Amino acid sequence: MDVTGLELSGVRFGYGDWQVTYDLAVPSGSFAALLGASGAGKSTLLSLVAGFERPTAGAIGVQGKDVTNLAPAERPVTTLFQEHNLFPHLTALQNIGLGIDPSLRLTSTQKSDISAALERVGLAGMEARLPRELSGGERQRVAIARSLVRQRPLLLLDEPFAALGPALRRDMLDLVNALRRDTGMTVVMVSHDPADARRVADCTAFLHDGGIADFGPTASLLDNPDVPALAEYLGV
Amino acid sequence: MMTGYRPLLWPGGLALLSTLGLAAVALGALLHAAPELSMAAVWDSYTLRVLRFTVIQALLSTALSLAFALPVARAFARRTSFPGRTFLLRVMGLPLVLPVIVAVFGIAAIWGQNGAISNAMEASGLPGLSPLYGLSGILIAHVFFNMPLAVRLLLGAWQTIPGESWRLAGQLGMGPWAIFRLIELPRLIAVIPGVAMLVFLLCFTSFAVVLALGGGPRNTTLEVAIYQALRLDFDIARAVGLALVQVAACAVMAVIFFRFAKTPESQATEERLIARPDTDHLPGRVIDTLALVTGSLWVLGPLIAIVIAGLSGPVIDVLSRREVWAAALRSVSVGVGAGLLALVLGIALLATTRDLAVRAGRTRLADRMELAGSLTLVISPIVLGAGLFVLLLPLVPVFDWALPLAALVNGIVAVPYVLRILAPTLRRTAEHHDRLCASLGLRGWARIRHLEWPASRRGIATAWALASALATGDLTAIALFGTQRDATLSLMLYRALGSYRMDEAAVLALLLVGLCLVVFVVIEGGIGGRNRT
């Protein structure tokens, strides 16, 4: 793995007293988890990568390309949020279609691409459903299908499965992991549960005290925490 | 929140400039006309008497409305499921949209000298009621309008009581009296001053009720006195003086009002509905039933009377007159035009305040701008109209411009309704979907088409429909600017009432209600779409 899927070098951000600095390199095609107490800046890191926040210093690269000054829509990045991933008044097909063309003018090829994406996430034939006619898990599957048709090499998971039950959450993580293997995209997820990280993440970053306190292969990081704060966080 | 974010200032700036600017121009015109009069000439016994009556009737109206509304609201709050509850709550909303002059007709049909109650009393050998005119008539009409309004506002306060309180009250075995004293009363004390101030303000600036029922100089409020000075006595100096007194009084009340009017924050932490423990108590049941029956009859009586009297009047004769339909068309054009103006101004203001609140983190500035957009609530339509009247009289033939001027005044007055209806939807849309839009590149026309319009079309439809229906039944602005030549339906109805042509008035009243209803339904259904969410 010679290309970095996501690289943050000297990225600074903050409001007033609260300041963070990120240095991180996630190998292309891997699945990375971000662990840390609430307020450690996990979601902020994703917001900076997605372009919803702009860093005060430093550079962000995706697949070797500098994206620091690009608008969110121009970045090769898709984010899955905890909620409001779908527009409530649009059908599954339209919601996915917006990922291809924001003015929703779709060719028949694009429509069959959408159907194929729905099939891949296990929602075959649900093109005409409105979000309220879908379960919580199914809504997030539609959002995953949209990230598939967008074909962006980096997928950010901002706790999209937090509201789902443990079994369903594991299913969703496995689904994302399988899609990652098929497409070769890089996935970065915010997580509260080390077990989730163990299940799917090749590598894990531990955020603490305004920066990334530790980063490495998930198993060794969690089995032998050499940073005291991480040991305390894990309760070992 | 993005650092260095530049909010979209021009739409809201333009909207505020036009509403406040117009109000300022109107006030300026009044002040400009004022040097010709000395304040001493205006601040005479007549003004004092008018001011005194205005305050007294508003105080009495407020006290009566609240005293009536409290038991009715409590009954609605305690009885959360009985057949017809939803219907009765809707009925409580009707007086708000009923044209004032139509309501006056309905009230006269129940409470007047030849009304239903008086006739029933005479039939059973009792002396009948005296004529409705004067203070008692004004009070009945004001309570008719404001009791239901207070019920709805107070009920809102009740609904902010968290469900957990009821569970706790049940567990502690609190009786009905303890529940009222310890749970409900603190909540009510927080909102009653705001509700009372609003009702007082509405009664203080009430125009059509006093115009129709306040016979003679003894029963005149400031608003009506301004109208009489402008249109009957052509005494512009006196009108200006009275308008300035009115503005000063309203400004004082507005300051007090915005001090008191705090929207109670909801502390409900559980979405579940938890039943109150005090619903099986027998005296409570009797009191609640009594309150609900009286309150419903109070509101429904005049409404039913309007329908019955209208249908049994000379329907065909009135409806076959061309001038009636011409007047109806004028009413609708004033209504729809005013609604559209209010909508455009309101949305422009909200585009800016939403940007400020959601994206630039300037919530307080946004709230203040929205408050400024609602300030026209205290600069009453009659003062706004009087200012325009004084300003335009030397410049243009004011009476040829009656309809556009009426639409303009009504449109500006309706802006607060648009703000209240649309602000939550627009802010929520931005809060929920801004990030998704940014990551999908959904902006400009595509964003409006695929997000803003579908999300807010129902609100837009409701706001436009409400503003239009209110303006369709307006009597205030058109009384000021209108003439025989271009009477609207409400002016025609007022004249029929004034000359005791009651049969004709009955048909006109029903026609006007129907017209407002049609305007509302057509706009709401046509713009809002059916079965959309």
PDB file of N, CA and C in Angstrom, chain B residues 207-208 223 227 231 334 381-382 384-386 388-389 398-399 401-411 413 471 473-483 488 490-491:
ATOM      1  N   PHE B 207     -60.609  47.619  15.849  1.00  0.00           N
ATOM      2  CA  PHE B 207     -61.226  48.667  15.044  1.00  0.00           C
ATOM      3  C   PHE B 207     -62.664  48.331  14.640  1.00  0.00           C
ATOM      4  N   ALA B 208     -62.817  47.242  13.885  1.00  0.00           N
ATOM      5  CA  ALA B 208     -64.117  46.971  13.270  1.00  0.00           C
ATOM      6  C   ALA B 208     -65.214  46.748  14.304  1.00  0.00           C
ATOM      7  N   GLU B 223     -58.535  54.086  17.769  1.00  0.00           N
ATOM      8  CA  GLU B 223     -58.520  53.669  16.370  1.00  0.00           C
ATOM      9  C   GLU B 223     -59.704  54.247  15.607  1.00  0.00           C
ATOM     10  N   TYR B 227     -60.091  57.186  12.559  1.00  0.00           N
ATOM     11  CA  TYR B 227     -60.857  56.987  11.333  1.00  0.00           C
ATOM     12  C   TYR B 227     -61.911  58.076  11.169  1.00  0.00           C
ATOM     13  N   ARG B 231     -62.071  60.503   8.019  1.00  0.00           N
ATOM     14  CA  ARG B 231     -63.056  60.252   6.987  1.00  0.00           C
ATOM     15  C   ARG B 231     -64.389  60.977   7.203  1.00  0.00           C
ATOM     16  N   VAL B 334     -57.908  42.171  -3.156  1.00  0.00           N
ATOM     17  CA  VAL B 334     -57.172  42.741  -2.018  1.00  0.00           C
ATOM     18  C   VAL B 334     -56.552  41.608  -1.191  1.00  0.00           C
ATOM     19  N   PRO B 381     -52.852  48.891  11.745  1.00  0.00           N
ATOM     20  CA  PRO B 381     -53.160  49.195  10.341  1.00  0.00           C
ATOM     21  C   PRO B 381     -53.790  50.571  10.164  1.00  0.00           C
ATOM     22  N   ILE B 382     -54.541  51.013  11.180  1.00  0.00           N
ATOM     23  CA  ILE B 382     -55.211  52.306  11.006  1.00  0.00           C
ATOM     24  C   ILE B 382     -54.170  53.439  11.066  1.00  0.00           C
ATOM     25  N   LEU B 384     -50.922  53.046  10.271  1.00  0.00           N
ATOM     26  CA  LEU B 384     -50.184  52.892   9.023  1.00  0.00           C
ATOM     27  C   LEU B 384     -50.985  53.517   7.879  1.00  0.00           C
ATOM     28  N   GLY B 385     -52.268  53.177   7.830  1.00  0.00           N
ATOM     29  CA  GLY B 385     -53.128  53.715   6.781  1.00  0.00           C
ATOM     30  C   GLY B 385     -53.267  55.225   6.880  1.00  0.00           C
ATOM     31  N   ALA B 386     -53.435  55.722   8.120  1.00  0.00           N
ATOM     32  CA  ALA B 386     -53.584  57.174   8.297  1.00  0.00           C
ATOM     33  C   ALA B 386     -52.339  57.907   7.802  1.00  0.00           C
ATOM     34  N   LEU B 388     -50.180  56.878   5.499  1.00  0.00           N
ATOM     35  CA  LEU B 388     -50.169  56.839   4.035  1.00  0.00           C
ATOM     36  C   LEU B 388     -51.194  57.814   3.462  1.00  0.00           C
ATOM     37  N   PHE B 389     -52.335  57.871   4.125  1.00  0.00           N
ATOM     38  CA  PHE B 389     -53.412  58.756   3.699  1.00  0.00           C
ATOM     39  C   PHE B 389     -52.941  60.214   3.700  1.00  0.00           C
ATOM     40  N   VAL B 398     -56.093  59.592  -3.717  1.00  0.00           N
ATOM     41  CA  VAL B 398     -56.020  58.457  -2.806  1.00  0.00           C
ATOM     42  C   VAL B 398     -57.172  57.479  -3.026  1.00  0.00           C
ATOM     43  N   PHE B 399     -58.369  58.026  -3.278  1.00  0.00           N
ATOM     44  CA  PHE B 399     -59.530  57.142  -3.349  1.00  0.00           C
ATOM     45  C   PHE B 399     -59.548  56.305  -4.614  1.00  0.00           C
ATOM     46  N   TRP B 401     -56.915  54.827  -5.489  1.00  0.00           N
ATOM     47  CA  TRP B 401     -55.906  53.812  -5.187  1.00  0.00           C
ATOM     48  C   TRP B 401     -56.341  52.939  -4.016  1.00  0.00           C
ATOM     49  N   ALA B 402     -57.621  52.960  -3.704  1.00  0.00           N
ATOM     50  CA  ALA B 402     -58.090  52.310  -2.483  1.00  0.00           C
ATOM     51  C   ALA B 402     -57.677  50.847  -2.396  1.00  0.00           C
ATOM     52  N   LEU B 403     -57.880  50.102  -3.496  1.00  0.00           N
ATOM     53  CA  LEU B 403     -57.617  48.666  -3.410  1.00  0.00           C
ATOM     54  C   LEU B 403     -56.134  48.341  -3.239  1.00  0.00           C
ATOM     55  N   PRO B 404     -55.239  48.901  -4.077  1.00  0.00           N
ATOM     56  CA  PRO B 404     -53.815  48.615  -3.842  1.00  0.00           C
ATOM     57  C   PRO B 404     -53.343  49.066  -2.466  1.00  0.00           C
ATOM     58  N   LEU B 405     -53.848  50.219  -1.993  1.00  0.00           N
ATOM     59  CA  LEU B 405     -53.429  50.686  -0.670  1.00  0.00           C
ATOM     60  C   LEU B 405     -53.908  49.732   0.422  1.00  0.00           C
ATOM     61  N   ALA B 406     -55.154  49.251   0.271  1.00  0.00           N
ATOM     62  CA  ALA B 406     -55.672  48.303   1.258  1.00  0.00           C
ATOM     63  C   ALA B 406     -54.844  47.021   1.241  1.00  0.00           C
ATOM     64  N   ALA B 407     -54.492  46.560   0.035  1.00  0.00           N
ATOM     65  CA  ALA B 407     -53.670  45.348  -0.068  1.00  0.00           C
ATOM     66  C   ALA B 407     -52.306  45.579   0.572  1.00  0.00           C
ATOM     67  N   LEU B 408     -51.736  46.765   0.338  1.00  0.00           N
ATOM     68  CA  LEU B 408     -50.418  47.086   0.900  1.00  0.00           C
ATOM     69  C   LEU B 408     -50.452  47.050   2.427  1.00  0.00           C
ATOM     70  N   VAL B 409     -51.434  47.756   3.009  1.00  0.00           N
ATOM     71  CA  VAL B 409     -51.511  47.804   4.474  1.00  0.00           C
ATOM     72  C   VAL B 409     -51.763  46.413   5.047  1.00  0.00           C
ATOM     73  N   ASN B 410     -52.696  45.678   4.445  1.00  0.00           N
ATOM     74  CA  ASN B 410     -52.986  44.331   4.933  1.00  0.00           C
ATOM     75  C   ASN B 410     -51.798  43.393   4.774  1.00  0.00           C
ATOM     76  N   GLY B 411     -51.076  43.558   3.680  1.00  0.00           N
ATOM     77  CA  GLY B 411     -49.907  42.710   3.444  1.00  0.00           C
ATOM     78  C   GLY B 411     -48.857  42.915   4.519  1.00  0.00           C
ATOM     79  N   VAL B 413     -49.275  44.128   7.508  1.00  0.00           N
ATOM     80  CA  VAL B 413     -49.774  43.675   8.802  1.00  0.00           C
ATOM     81  C   VAL B 413     -49.702  42.153   8.928  1.00  0.00           C
ATOM     82  N   ALA B 471     -57.076  39.147   4.942  1.00  0.00           N
ATOM     83  CA  ALA B 471     -57.186  40.407   4.208  1.00  0.00           C
ATOM     84  C   ALA B 471     -58.466  40.470   3.388  1.00  0.00           C
ATOM     85  N   GLY B 473     -61.349  39.520   4.339  1.00  0.00           N
ATOM     86  CA  GLY B 473     -62.420  39.975   5.208  1.00  0.00           C
ATOM     87  C   GLY B 473     -62.132  41.275   5.913  1.00  0.00           C
ATOM     88  N   ASP B 474     -61.028  41.948   5.526  1.00  0.00           N
ATOM     89  CA  ASP B 474     -60.614  43.148   6.250  1.00  0.00           C
ATOM     90  C   ASP B 474     -61.594  44.299   6.089  1.00  0.00           C
ATOM     91  N   LEU B 475     -61.816  44.991   7.194  1.00  0.00           N
ATOM     92  CA  LEU B 475     -62.627  46.207   7.109  1.00  0.00           C
ATOM     93  C   LEU B 475     -61.793  47.447   7.415  1.00  0.00           C
ATOM     94  N   THR B 476     -60.696  47.276   8.142  1.00  0.00           N
ATOM     95  CA  THR B 476     -59.949  48.426   8.651  1.00  0.00           C
ATOM     96  C   THR B 476     -59.402  49.311   7.527  1.00  0.00           C
ATOM     97  N   ALA B 477     -58.560  48.719   6.679  1.00  0.00           N
ATOM     98  CA  ALA B 477     -57.900  49.526   5.662  1.00  0.00           C
ATOM     99  C   ALA B 477     -58.893  50.033   4.630  1.00  0.00           C
ATOM    100  N   ILE B 478     -59.848  49.167   4.296  1.00  0.00           N
ATOM    101  CA  ILE B 478     -60.768  49.571   3.236  1.00  0.00           C
ATOM    102  C   ILE B 478     -61.740  50.653   3.726  1.00  0.00           C
ATOM    103  N   ALA B 479     -62.039  50.642   5.038  1.00  0.00           N
ATOM    104  CA  ALA B 479     -62.889  51.709   5.576  1.00  0.00           C
ATOM    105  C   ALA B 479     -62.179  53.050   5.441  1.00  0.00           C
ATOM    106  N   LEU B 480     -60.856  53.001   5.582  1.00  0.00           N
ATOM    107  CA  LEU B 480     -60.075  54.226   5.519  1.00  0.00           C
ATOM    108  C   LEU B 480     -59.951  54.745   4.083  1.00  0.00           C
ATOM    109  N   PHE B 481     -59.713  53.833   3.148  1.00  0.00           N
ATOM    110  CA  PHE B 481     -59.429  54.258   1.777  1.00  0.00           C
ATOM    111  C   PHE B 481     -60.628  54.109   0.834  1.00  0.00           C
ATOM    112  N   GLY B 482     -61.574  53.236   1.185  1.00  0.00           N
ATOM    113  CA  GLY B 482     -62.626  52.877   0.240  1.00  0.00           C
ATOM    114  C   GLY B 482     -63.708  53.926   0.099  1.00  0.00           C
ATOM    115  N   THR B 483     -64.406  53.859  -1.015  1.00  0.00           N
ATOM    116  CA  THR B 483     -65.554  54.733  -1.251  1.00  0.00           C
ATOM    117  C   THR B 483     -66.705  53.863  -1.726  1.00  0.00           C
ATOM    118  N   THR B 488     -65.579  46.944  -0.973  1.00  0.00           N
ATOM    119  CA  THR B 488     -65.397  45.498  -0.913  1.00  0.00           C
ATOM    120  C   THR B 488     -66.621  44.924  -0.216  1.00  0.00           C
ATOM    121  N   SER B 490     -66.811  43.442   2.629  1.00  0.00           N
ATOM    122  CA  SER B 490     -66.899  43.757   4.056  1.00  0.00           C
ATOM    123  C   SER B 490     -67.439  45.177   4.264  1.00  0.00           C
ATOM    124  N   LEU B 491     -67.056  46.098   3.377  1.00  0.00           N
ATOM    125  CA  LEU B 491     -67.562  47.467   3.491  1.00  0.00           C
ATOM    126  C   LEU B 491     -69.060  47.498   3.190  1.00  0.00           C
TER     127      LEU B 491
END
